[in-house]
Backbone as CSV, one residue per row, in Angstrom:
resi,resn,N_x,N_y,N_z,CA_x,CA_y,CA_z,C_x,C_y,C_z
1,MET,-52.438,18.863,17.016,-51.372,18.764,15.896,-51.583,17.835,15.759
2,SER,-52.021,17.073,14.340,-51.876,16.114,13.998,-50.225,16.283,13.453
3,THR,-49.674,14.913,12.876,-48.431,14.428,11.709,-48.618,13.733,11.049
4,ASN,-47.852,14.162,9.953,-48.381,13.020,8.577,-47.689,12.229,8.756
5,SER,-47.096,10.586,9.434,-46.124,9.176,9.102,-45.465,9.518,8.007
6,SER,-45.745,10.401,6.440,-45.658,9.452,4.946,-44.474,10.443,5.678
7,CYS,-43.726,10.088,3.725,-42.863,10.993,3.272,-42.575,10.968,2.120
8,PRO,-42.224,12.003,0.728,-42.522,11.909,0.006,-40.808,11.673,-0.839
9,PRO,-40.790,10.272,-0.880,-39.489,10.734,-1.880,-38.047,11.931,-2.129
10,ARG,-37.114,11.757,-2.201,-36.454,12.732,-1.999,-36.117,13.351,-3.519
11,CYS,-36.358,12.088,-4.358,-37.081,12.616,-5.237,-36.732,11.114,-6.837
12,THR,-37.612,12.118,-7.975,-37.990,10.556,-8.646,-37.165,10.380,-8.906
13,GLU,-36.314,9.704,-9.404,-34.907,9.280,-9.894,-35.459,7.904,-8.820
14,ARG,-34.954,8.044,-7.133,-34.781,7.271,-6.560,-35.871,6.172,-6.268
15,SER,-37.319,7.807,-6.004,-38.561,6.500,-6.315,-39.074,5.318,-7.806
16,LEU,-38.158,5.481,-8.212,-37.856,5.066,-9.907,-37.483,3.682,-9.114
17,SER,-36.220,4.137,-8.896,-35.448,2.562,-8.803,-34.895,2.277,-7.957
18,TYR,-35.870,2.283,-7.078,-36.181,2.002,-5.026,-37.045,1.488,-4.522
19,GLU,-37.614,0.392,-3.956,-38.851,0.441,-3.295,-39.048,1.395,-2.187
20,ILE,-38.900,2.720,-1.597,-39.635,3.439,-0.625,-40.645,2.864,0.244
21,ASP,-39.820,2.306,1.368,-40.369,2.585,3.246,-40.746,4.085,3.890
22,GLN,-42.161,4.843,2.935,-43.371,5.787,3.411,-43.109,5.931,5.105
23,ASP,-42.111,5.042,6.101,-42.477,5.179,7.097,-40.165,5.870,7.739
24,CYS,-39.830,5.724,6.817,-38.214,5.453,6.778,-37.848,6.620,7.178
25,TYR,-37.750,8.041,7.696,-37.110,9.637,7.452,-36.041,9.307,6.490
26,LEU,-34.599,8.559,6.417,-33.756,8.611,6.260,-33.996,8.342,4.946
27,HIS,-35.018,8.401,3.727,-34.328,7.455,2.665,-34.378,8.976,2.041
28,CYS,-35.476,9.742,2.938,-35.479,11.737,3.032,-34.006,12.503,2.486
29,LEU,-33.164,12.091,2.931,-32.113,12.823,3.507,-31.471,12.249,2.143
30,PRO,-30.108,13.238,1.555,-29.475,13.780,0.621,-28.948,12.597,0.609
31,ASP,-27.647,11.580,-0.600,-27.211,11.023,-0.741,-25.869,11.613,0.558
32,GLU,-25.255,12.734,0.491,-24.273,13.206,1.161,-25.266,13.447,2.032
33,ILE,-25.693,13.191,3.335,-25.805,13.329,4.696,-25.958,11.915,5.162
34,ILE,-26.185,11.012,4.103,-26.858,9.955,4.320,-25.458,9.335,4.528
35,CYS,-24.462,9.515,3.900,-23.026,9.099,3.735,-22.312,9.388,5.304
36,MET,-22.341,10.871,5.253,-21.832,11.829,6.783,-22.704,10.990,7.864
37,ILE,-23.127,9.888,7.817,-24.001,8.903,9.137,-23.294,7.861,9.125
38,LEU,-23.555,7.560,8.380,-22.460,6.124,7.894,-21.236,5.517,8.059
39,HIS,-20.741,6.816,8.318,-19.115,7.373,7.905,-18.853,7.799,9.603
40,HIS,-19.180,7.029,10.623,-19.227,6.678,11.978,-19.844,5.574,12.179
41,VAL,-19.972,4.724,11.037,-20.090,3.364,11.455,-19.234,2.161,10.846
42,PRO,-18.465,1.340,11.999,-16.811,0.712,11.334,-17.564,-0.129,10.510
43,PRO,-15.983,0.203,9.090,-16.284,-0.073,8.394,-16.387,-1.176,7.888
44,MET,-15.865,-2.263,8.239,-16.613,-4.178,7.944,-18.311,-3.998,8.127
45,ASP,-18.253,-3.217,9.875,-19.534,-3.583,9.492,-21.095,-3.288,8.488
46,LEU,-20.465,-1.958,7.823,-20.342,-1.083,6.352,-20.556,-2.525,6.019
47,ILE,-19.094,-3.474,5.777,-19.670,-3.863,4.071,-20.276,-5.420,4.319
48,ARG,-20.314,-6.158,6.192,-20.984,-7.223,6.100,-22.227,-7.051,6.083
49,ASN,-22.516,-5.968,6.834,-24.419,-5.852,7.360,-25.129,-4.497,6.361
50,GLY,-24.196,-3.793,6.082,-24.839,-2.396,5.807,-25.666,-3.536,4.069
51,ARG,-24.585,-3.610,3.438,-24.779,-4.053,2.232,-26.377,-4.795,2.261
52,LEU,-26.999,-5.297,3.069,-28.086,-5.959,3.478,-29.619,-5.863,4.179
53,VAL,-28.856,-4.001,4.165,-30.375,-3.276,3.692,-30.758,-3.082,3.476
54,CYS,-30.547,-2.756,1.975,-31.535,-2.651,1.256,-30.940,-1.988,-0.052
55,LYS,-31.381,-1.919,-1.477,-30.620,-2.291,-2.659,-29.804,-0.681,-2.349
56,TYR,-30.536,0.016,-2.108,-29.961,1.769,-1.865,-28.596,1.744,-1.137
57,TRP,-28.851,1.045,0.552,-27.199,0.838,1.367,-26.699,-0.135,0.060
58,LEU,-26.707,-0.954,-0.304,-25.765,-1.722,-1.500,-25.296,-1.003,-2.409
59,ASP,-26.616,-0.112,-3.077,-25.096,0.604,-4.335,-24.350,2.200,-3.258
60,LEU,-25.353,2.373,-2.493,-24.153,3.229,-1.899,-23.177,3.530,-1.089
61,ILE,-22.708,1.638,-0.716,-21.739,1.056,0.588,-20.713,0.581,-1.112
62,ASP,-21.441,0.577,-2.229,-20.280,-0.572,-3.301,-19.544,0.932,-3.753
63,GLY,-20.414,2.191,-4.293,-20.501,3.156,-4.563,-18.835,3.383,-3.785
64,SER,-18.516,4.781,-4.787,-17.210,6.020,-4.246,-17.473,7.012,-3.572
65,GLN,-18.283,7.434,-3.736,-19.014,7.964,-2.958,-18.899,8.347,-1.352
66,LEU,-19.157,7.056,-0.652,-18.781,6.770,1.248,-17.695,6.797,1.770
67,TRP,-16.409,5.751,0.579,-15.016,5.763,0.870,-14.369,6.861,0.597
68,ARG,-14.836,8.039,-0.570,-13.698,9.109,-1.133,-14.640,10.144,0.973
69,GLY,-14.787,9.565,0.990,-15.642,10.378,2.365,-14.698,9.873,3.643
70,LEU,-14.325,8.357,3.370,-14.129,8.315,4.752,-12.451,8.770,4.432
71,CYS,-11.952,8.155,3.073,-10.818,8.599,3.084,-10.066,9.913,3.264
72,HIS,-10.581,11.093,2.845,-10.842,12.411,3.362,-10.668,12.664,5.088
73,LEU,-11.696,11.720,5.670,-11.552,12.701,6.867,-10.727,11.878,8.195
74,ASN,-10.131,10.409,7.208,-9.507,9.555,8.012,-7.271,10.314,7.108
75,GLY,-7.526,10.839,6.285,-5.918,11.287,6.448,-5.202,10.483,4.996
76,VAL,-6.513,9.808,4.825,-5.886,8.166,3.758,-5.711,8.882,2.771
77,GLN,-4.176,8.739,1.963,-3.939,9.633,0.895,-4.165,8.594,-0.604
78,TYR,-4.754,9.684,-1.480,-4.646,8.931,-2.779,-5.290,9.749,-4.014
79,PRO,-4.322,9.880,-5.001,-4.496,10.471,-6.417,-5.984,12.233,-6.032
80,GLN,-5.361,12.953,-5.844,-6.532,13.840,-5.171,-6.715,15.589,-6.484
81,ASP,-5.401,15.407,-6.915,-5.202,17.036,-8.049,-5.310,16.021,-10.174
82,THR,-5.924,15.426,-9.807,-6.435,14.435,-11.315,-8.086,13.894,-10.975
83,ASP,-8.426,14.148,-12.275,-9.861,13.502,-12.281,-9.854,12.007,-11.663
84,ALA,-10.666,11.763,-10.729,-10.910,10.743,-10.396,-11.173,9.002,-11.132
85,ASN,-11.888,9.607,-12.078,-12.624,8.653,-13.185,-11.784,8.239,-13.716
86,LEU,-10.940,9.311,-13.748,-9.925,8.368,-15.062,-8.954,7.601,-15.110
87,TRP,-8.480,7.684,-13.513,-7.629,6.062,-13.188,-8.580,5.214,-12.759
88,ASN,-9.608,5.211,-12.964,-10.697,4.322,-11.959,-10.311,4.034,-11.088
89,LEU,-10.177,4.616,-9.184,-9.934,4.926,-8.537,-10.798,3.876,-7.829
90,ASP,-10.638,2.702,-6.858,-11.769,1.507,-5.616,-10.881,2.390,-4.613
91,PHE,-11.883,3.482,-4.205,-12.134,4.380,-3.052,-11.997,3.948,-1.747
92,ARG,-12.851,2.513,-2.177,-12.844,1.732,-0.679,-11.902,0.076,-1.114
93,SER,-11.305,0.406,-1.566,-9.838,-0.505,-1.740,-9.067,0.591,-1.174
94,ILE,-8.975,1.549,-1.231,-7.948,2.548,-1.255,-7.997,2.088,0.698
95,TYR,-9.100,2.791,0.840,-9.289,3.492,2.743,-9.166,1.914,3.515
96,LEU,-9.668,0.707,2.629,-8.925,-0.670,3.577,-7.655,-1.112,3.404
97,LYS,-7.369,-1.310,2.132,-5.495,-1.306,2.383,-4.693,-0.265,2.329
98,ARG,-4.924,0.993,1.633,-4.093,2.399,1.943,-2.339,1.382,1.759
99,PRO,-2.727,1.582,-0.062,-1.239,1.433,-0.979,-0.935,2.940,-1.306
100,PHE,-1.093,4.401,-0.708,0.559,5.386,-0.829,0.243,5.153,0.289
101,HIS,2.028,5.801,-0.053,2.779,6.304,1.614,2.864,5.754,2.938
102,ARG,2.703,4.273,2.815,2.300,3.379,3.689,3.874,2.332,3.473
103,ASN,4.353,1.802,4.167,5.333,0.470,4.135,4.134,-0.404,3.325
104,LEU,4.979,-1.423,2.978,4.528,-2.570,1.777,5.177,-3.383,2.453
105,VAL,6.023,-3.456,3.079,7.038,-4.615,3.188,6.956,-5.299,4.377
106,LYS,6.279,-6.366,4.360,6.306,-7.831,5.593,7.393,-8.095,6.028
107,ASN,7.610,-7.430,7.428,8.075,-7.238,8.505,9.561,-7.224,7.826
108,TRP,9.787,-5.689,8.265,11.099,-5.509,7.751,11.607,-4.965,8.972
109,ASN,11.348,-5.406,9.510,12.479,-5.054,11.013,12.890,-6.547,11.263
110,ALA,12.429,-7.499,11.087,12.673,-8.761,11.724,12.874,-8.730,13.477
111,ALA,11.253,-8.165,13.849,10.882,-8.100,14.627,10.560,-9.617,15.220
112,ASP,10.344,-10.681,15.025,10.242,-11.599,15.731,11.923,-11.667,16.289
113,CYS,12.618,-11.219,15.212,14.290,-11.681,16.307,14.743,-10.170,16.978
114,SER,15.659,-10.043,16.625,16.278,-8.609,17.219,16.514,-7.659,16.480
115,ASN,15.407,-7.053,15.626,14.927,-6.164,14.745,15.854,-6.031,13.530
116,CYS,16.472,-7.185,13.220,16.697,-6.668,12.123,17.805,-8.294,11.785
117,TRP,18.173,-8.037,10.221,18.546,-9.757,9.643,20.481,-9.828,10.391
118,SER,20.748,-10.613,10.269,21.880,-10.878,10.325,22.078,-11.785,9.005
119,THR,23.671,-12.141,8.319,23.977,-13.164,7.209,24.976,-13.868,8.229
120,SER,25.557,-14.817,7.561,26.184,-15.664,8.066,28.151,-15.846,7.345
121,TYR,28.482,-16.753,7.126,29.566,-17.072,6.630,29.665,-17.158,4.834
122,ARG,28.814,-18.161,4.555,27.131,-18.726,3.548,26.854,-17.930,2.259
123,LEU,26.486,-17.459,1.649,25.558,-16.001,0.954,24.225,-16.180,1.730
124,CYS,23.706,-15.406,2.067,22.358,-15.709,3.000,21.186,-14.696,1.973
125,GLU,20.368,-15.246,1.375,20.073,-14.286,1.150,18.662,-14.543,1.247
126,LYS,17.540,-12.810,0.992,16.278,-13.107,2.001,15.435,-12.401,0.485
127,GLU,14.102,-13.076,0.675,13.246,-12.051,-1.079,12.292,-11.816,-0.483
128,GLN,11.385,-11.295,-0.501,10.095,-10.741,-1.231,9.275,-10.077,-2.397
129,THR,8.247,-10.620,-2.795,7.442,-9.819,-3.499,6.191,-9.465,-2.908
130,ILE,6.395,-7.991,-4.071,5.307,-7.608,-3.850,3.742,-7.524,-4.474
131,ASP,2.731,-7.664,-4.506,1.773,-7.625,-5.908,1.132,-6.149,-5.358
132,LEU,1.510,-5.141,-6.288,1.024,-4.431,-6.180,-0.689,-3.332,-6.007
133,LEU,-1.638,-5.274,-6.940,-2.845,-5.042,-6.816,-3.493,-5.387,-6.037
134,SER,-2.603,-6.200,-5.827,-3.166,-6.679,-4.139,-3.428,-6.108,-2.932
135,GLU,-1.662,-5.207,-2.574,-2.259,-3.742,-2.155,-2.734,-2.821,-2.306
136,GLY,-3.841,-2.679,-2.954,-4.676,-2.201,-3.709,-4.427,-0.714,-4.499
137,CYS,-3.273,-0.808,-5.512,-3.160,-0.019,-6.202,-4.605,-0.180,-8.050
138,THR,-3.829,0.271,-8.314,-5.539,-0.092,-10.034,-4.170,-0.219,-11.425
139,CYS,-3.908,-1.218,-12.063,-3.903,-0.870,-13.252,-3.364,0.601,-14.128
140,ASP,-4.535,0.723,-13.898,-4.843,2.511,-14.837,-3.471,3.384,-13.375
141,VAL,-3.910,3.613,-12.397,-2.061,4.048,-12.101,-1.495,3.700,-12.625
142,LEU,-0.613,2.696,-11.487,0.491,2.282,-12.553,1.045,2.417,-13.532
143,ASP,-0.230,2.196,-14.905,0.389,2.563,-16.179,0.310,3.781,-16.397
144,GLN,-0.367,4.415,-15.309,-0.594,6.320,-16.094,-0.906,7.581,-15.756
145,LEU,-0.999,7.199,-14.040,-0.495,8.364,-13.145,0.880,7.972,-12.799
146,LYS,1.391,6.742,-12.796,3.152,6.261,-11.932,3.672,6.613,-10.951
147,PRO,2.553,6.390,-10.045,3.751,7.288,-9.005,5.217,6.437,-8.772
148,ALA,5.929,7.253,-8.023,6.866,6.661,-8.145,6.563,5.474,-6.594
149,ILE,7.658,5.090,-7.582,8.466,3.454,-6.272,9.474,3.928,-5.629
150,GLU,9.023,3.583,-4.100,9.872,4.089,-3.664,11.073,3.349,-2.875
151,ILE,12.373,2.601,-2.221,12.363,1.638,-2.001,14.115,1.719,-1.577
152,SER,13.483,1.727,0.037,15.221,1.679,0.857,15.391,0.684,1.808
153,GLU,16.763,0.542,2.424,16.970,-0.148,3.585,17.864,0.065,4.089
154,TRP,18.494,-0.217,5.399,19.471,0.357,5.781,20.145,-1.194,6.449
155,THR,21.590,-1.494,6.592,22.732,-2.254,6.388,24.508,-1.772,7.196
156,ALA,24.858,-2.623,7.475,25.997,-1.977,8.640,26.328,-3.773,8.477
157,ALA,28.194,-3.816,8.174,29.176,-4.490,9.133,29.640,-4.335,10.542
158,ARG,30.179,-5.487,10.885,30.299,-5.667,12.877,31.026,-5.026,12.220
159,HIS,32.498,-4.723,13.293,33.278,-3.487,13.441,34.184,-4.831,13.368
160,ASP,34.307,-6.210,13.875,35.468,-6.387,13.483,35.870,-7.980,12.542
161,CYS,34.775,-7.818,11.944,35.234,-9.474,10.392,33.916,-8.056,9.175
162,GLY,34.547,-8.170,8.469,34.408,-8.430,6.737,33.333,-8.247,6.299
163,SER,32.622,-8.138,5.394,31.384,-8.224,4.997,31.051,-7.656,3.152
164,GLN,29.968,-8.958,2.717,29.989,-8.196,1.473,28.222,-8.117,1.663
165,TYR,27.435,-7.030,1.646,26.115,-6.743,0.838,25.969,-6.255,-0.411
166,PHE,24.589,-6.815,-0.364,23.697,-6.627,-1.582,21.979,-6.183,-1.781
167,VAL,21.041,-5.590,-2.851,20.233,-5.402,-2.777,20.055,-5.698,-3.831
168,HIS,18.987,-6.224,-4.693,18.182,-6.032,-6.733,16.722,-6.391,-6.225
169,VAL,16.828,-5.204,-6.338,15.159,-4.892,-6.877,14.478,-4.184,-7.827
170,THR,13.068,-5.129,-8.409,12.827,-5.771,-9.955,11.823,-5.431,-10.018
171,LEU,11.060,-4.257,-10.866,9.867,-4.072,-11.090,9.948,-4.880,-12.496
172,GLU,8.888,-5.914,-12.204,7.940,-6.992,-12.387,6.498,-6.671,-13.149
173,SER,6.150,-7.458,-14.293,5.411,-7.591,-15.110,4.515,-8.696,-14.070
174,SER,2.840,-8.633,-14.929,2.394,-9.311,-14.974,1.936,-11.291,-14.543
175,ASN,3.106,-10.966,-16.577,4.041,-12.606,-16.654,5.088,-12.206,-15.419
176,ARG,5.567,-11.666,-14.810,6.811,-11.331,-14.304,8.472,-11.638,-14.886
177,GLU,7.763,-10.736,-16.345,8.981,-9.923,-17.414,9.231,-9.033,-16.519
178,VAL,10.924,-8.688,-15.949,10.893,-8.059,-14.840,11.777,-6.620,-16.711
179,LEU,10.931,-5.069,-16.149,10.591,-4.442,-17.302,11.864,-2.731,-16.233
180,ASP,11.949,-3.263,-15.076,12.694,-1.907,-14.624,14.252,-2.988,-13.696
181,ASN,15.279,-2.681,-12.485,15.550,-2.829,-11.557,17.132,-1.833,-11.484
182,PHE,16.898,-2.380,-10.022,18.228,-1.452,-9.249,18.813,-2.224,-8.829
183,LYS,19.866,-2.037,-8.373,21.026,-3.335,-8.377,22.054,-2.722,-7.019
184,SER,22.447,-3.005,-5.876,23.378,-2.135,-5.239,23.632,-3.160,-4.713
185,GLU,25.918,-2.725,-4.171,26.718,-4.148,-3.477,27.420,-2.874,-3.038
186,ARG,27.728,-3.512,-1.166,29.321,-2.694,-0.735,29.932,-3.833,0.366
187,SER,30.854,-3.915,-0.010,32.196,-4.462,0.646,32.569,-3.722,1.367
188,VAL,32.765,-4.038,3.159,33.158,-3.570,3.724,34.430,-4.431,4.359
189,ALA,36.017,-3.991,4.656,36.725,-4.041,5.314,37.188,-4.887,6.807
190,GLN,37.843,-5.931,7.542,38.024,-5.428,8.747,38.398,-4.498,9.351
191,TRP,37.169,-4.213,10.518,38.223,-2.790,11.348,37.719,-1.826,10.409
192,LYS,37.261,-1.781,9.382,36.613,-0.124,8.861,35.863,0.076,9.301
193,ASP,34.432,0.327,8.584,33.887,0.714,9.143,32.147,-0.126,9.582
194,SER,31.752,0.203,10.694,30.221,-0.253,11.329,29.129,0.078,11.688
195,SER,29.424,1.429,10.827,28.247,2.282,10.799,27.113,1.653,10.160
196,TRP,25.550,2.620,10.645,25.395,2.384,9.567,24.617,2.869,7.914
197,ILE,24.600,2.623,6.660,24.210,3.129,6.170,22.769,3.203,5.294
198,ARG,22.525,3.608,4.615,20.948,4.043,4.394,21.230,3.114,3.241
199,VAL,20.860,2.425,2.314,20.789,1.958,0.903,19.200,2.486,-0.135
200,SER,18.854,3.870,-0.571,17.757,4.146,-1.435,18.262,3.652,-3.190
201,HIS,16.538,3.486,-3.625,16.478,4.081,-4.712,15.174,4.228,-5.571
202,ARG,14.516,5.306,-6.280,13.552,6.158,-6.566,13.318,5.172,-8.433
203,PHE,12.383,4.888,-8.632,11.726,4.152,-9.769,10.740,5.218,-9.649
204,CYS,11.056,5.974,-11.337,10.034,7.131,-11.987,10.296,6.730,-13.401
205,ASN,8.637,6.724,-14.095,8.846,7.264,-15.204,8.623,5.580,-15.970
206,TYR,9.106,4.559,-14.757,8.800,3.290,-15.972,8.151,2.561,-16.773
207,PRO,7.841,1.563,-17.539,7.335,1.304,-18.431,6.440,0.836,-17.845
208,PRO,5.094,0.898,-18.404,4.131,0.675,-18.289,4.174,-1.141,-17.763
209,GLY,2.738,-1.767,-17.404,3.046,-2.820,-17.112,3.313,-3.795,-15.318
210,VAL,4.003,-2.420,-14.725,4.775,-2.443,-13.745,3.446,-4.110,-12.888
211,ARG,3.534,-4.386,-11.384,2.226,-5.921,-11.365,3.116,-5.221,-9.833
212,PHE,4.323,-5.822,-9.891,4.914,-6.149,-8.731,6.334,-6.206,-8.190
213,VAL,6.319,-5.839,-6.861,8.235,-5.427,-6.927,8.840,-6.374,-6.441
214,LYS,10.010,-7.049,-6.412,10.939,-8.114,-5.975,11.849,-7.564,-5.334
215,VAL,12.146,-7.240,-3.900,13.446,-7.000,-3.557,13.910,-8.548,-3.296
216,VAL,15.565,-8.601,-3.319,16.589,-9.706,-2.683,17.398,-9.023,-2.321
217,HIS,17.737,-9.539,-1.068,18.861,-8.870,-0.034,19.514,-10.130,0.325
218,GLY,20.658,-9.258,0.887,21.408,-10.803,1.781,22.997,-10.390,1.455
219,GLY,24.126,-11.042,2.206,25.434,-11.002,2.280,25.636,-12.297,3.112
220,LYS,27.283,-12.247,2.567,28.164,-12.999,3.890,29.211,-11.839,4.718
221,ASP,29.840,-13.136,5.388,30.717,-12.297,6.118,32.148,-12.730,5.022
222,SER,33.247,-11.668,5.358,34.360,-12.111,4.524,35.641,-12.739,5.193
223,GLN,35.640,-13.582,6.433,36.406,-14.427,6.523,36.186,-15.373,7.564
224,PHE,34.981,-15.834,6.398,34.482,-16.579,6.717,34.518,-17.932,8.506
225,TRP,34.171,-16.517,9.197,33.819,-17.441,10.717,32.010,-17.758,10.893
226,LYS,32.165,-18.773,11.600,31.009,-19.337,12.321,30.586,-18.509,13.078
227,GLY,29.560,-18.715,12.626,27.800,-17.568,13.641,27.842,-16.783,12.077
228,HIS,27.112,-15.714,12.859,26.808,-14.665,12.246,27.321,-13.492,11.866
229,TYR,28.338,-13.734,11.950,29.364,-11.911,11.636,28.611,-11.247,10.200
230,GLY,28.306,-11.731,9.154,28.000,-10.847,7.761,27.638,-9.330,8.113
231,PRO,26.681,-8.661,6.834,26.316,-7.897,7.031,24.616,-7.861,7.673
232,LYS,24.438,-6.634,8.099,23.029,-6.506,8.824,22.594,-5.799,8.141
233,ILE,20.855,-6.106,8.333,19.969,-5.973,7.100,18.428,-5.253,7.844
234,THR,18.090,-4.109,7.620,16.860,-3.580,8.168,15.694,-2.522,7.804
235,ALA,15.126,-2.633,8.395,14.545,-1.175,7.884,14.023,-0.916,6.364
236,THR,13.663,-2.494,5.476,13.896,-2.450,4.108,12.033,-1.874,3.992
237,CYS,12.305,-1.051,3.466,10.810,0.441,2.481,10.392,-0.217,1.238
238,VAL,9.322,-0.541,0.950,8.750,-0.229,-0.678,7.404,1.065,-0.923
239,MET,7.697,1.552,-0.889,6.683,2.721,-0.521,6.329,3.119,-2.531
240,LEU,4.823,3.113,-2.668,4.418,4.192,-3.767,4.289,5.771,-3.414
241,ASN,4.821,6.811,-3.069,4.800,8.103,-3.264,3.938,8.371,-4.381
242,LEU,2.787,8.769,-4.207,1.781,10.304,-4.422,2.761,11.607,-5.393
243,ASP,3.280,12.299,-3.706,4.313,13.447,-4.552,4.561,12.997,-5.397
244,ASN,5.742,12.625,-5.709,6.361,12.671,-6.830,6.031,11.371,-8.374
245,SER,4.688,11.441,-8.252,4.638,11.076,-9.228,4.963,12.235,-11.225
246,LEU,5.147,11.161,-11.977,5.627,12.268,-13.441,7.163,12.781,-13.233
247,ASP,7.853,12.413,-12.229,8.770,13.245,-12.342,10.338,13.688,-13.266
C-alpha cells in the first residue's frame, strides 16, 4: 500500500494567497480546526512566535476568528447581541485586556497598606485617570454601543471623630473636556455613625467622545486631630457593564 506525501490545497483562494508546503497537512484543514488547535497554545506564544511561522498564520493570529473563539472558551465578556463588525471589535485586545465587567481601577483597596485609604486633619485627595482605549475598549463601542460606566466605593468614618468625605467622577474626551460628571459628599458628626456605606453611580447614554474616566476622592476629619482620623475609603471600582447598554 503506497501513500502520497503530497496534499492538495484545501481551497484555490488559499493556494493563490500563500505558498503551501505540500508536506504539511495542517494547511489542508479548515480555518476553524486550525483555530481550535491554536487555542491550546499560550496567547503570548502565538503573538511572539506563532506569527513568525508563515504569512497564513500571521493573518490568522492577527484576525478576529482565533481571538473571538478564545473569548468564548474562557468566558471573556464582549458585545454579542450586535454585529461585531459594526463596533470594529478588536478581539485580541478584548481577550488580553478584558475591558468589560472587571474593575479598571489600579490598587483599588490599598493592598500594600491596611486594605483601605485613611485621611487626616488636612484635606487629603487621591485621584486616578483611566484611559478606556488603553484598557481595550474602542471608540465605536464607547460612542455607539455606550456600555454603562459604573462607579462605586465604600467609605466609613471613625466612631470617635467626625469626618467629611467626597468623591468626584468625570467622563472626559480625548482633549480632557468634561462631558459628564458625578459628585457625592458625606459629613458625619463625632460619635454618630461609623458604619461602612457604599457610594455608587451609573453613567448611561453619555455624550459621544468619552475616552477617560477620572476619579478624585478624599476627605478630612472635623476635629483637626493629629493622625489619620478622617474618613476611610476602599473598594473603588470603575466598570464597563455591557448588560446595561443603552438604558
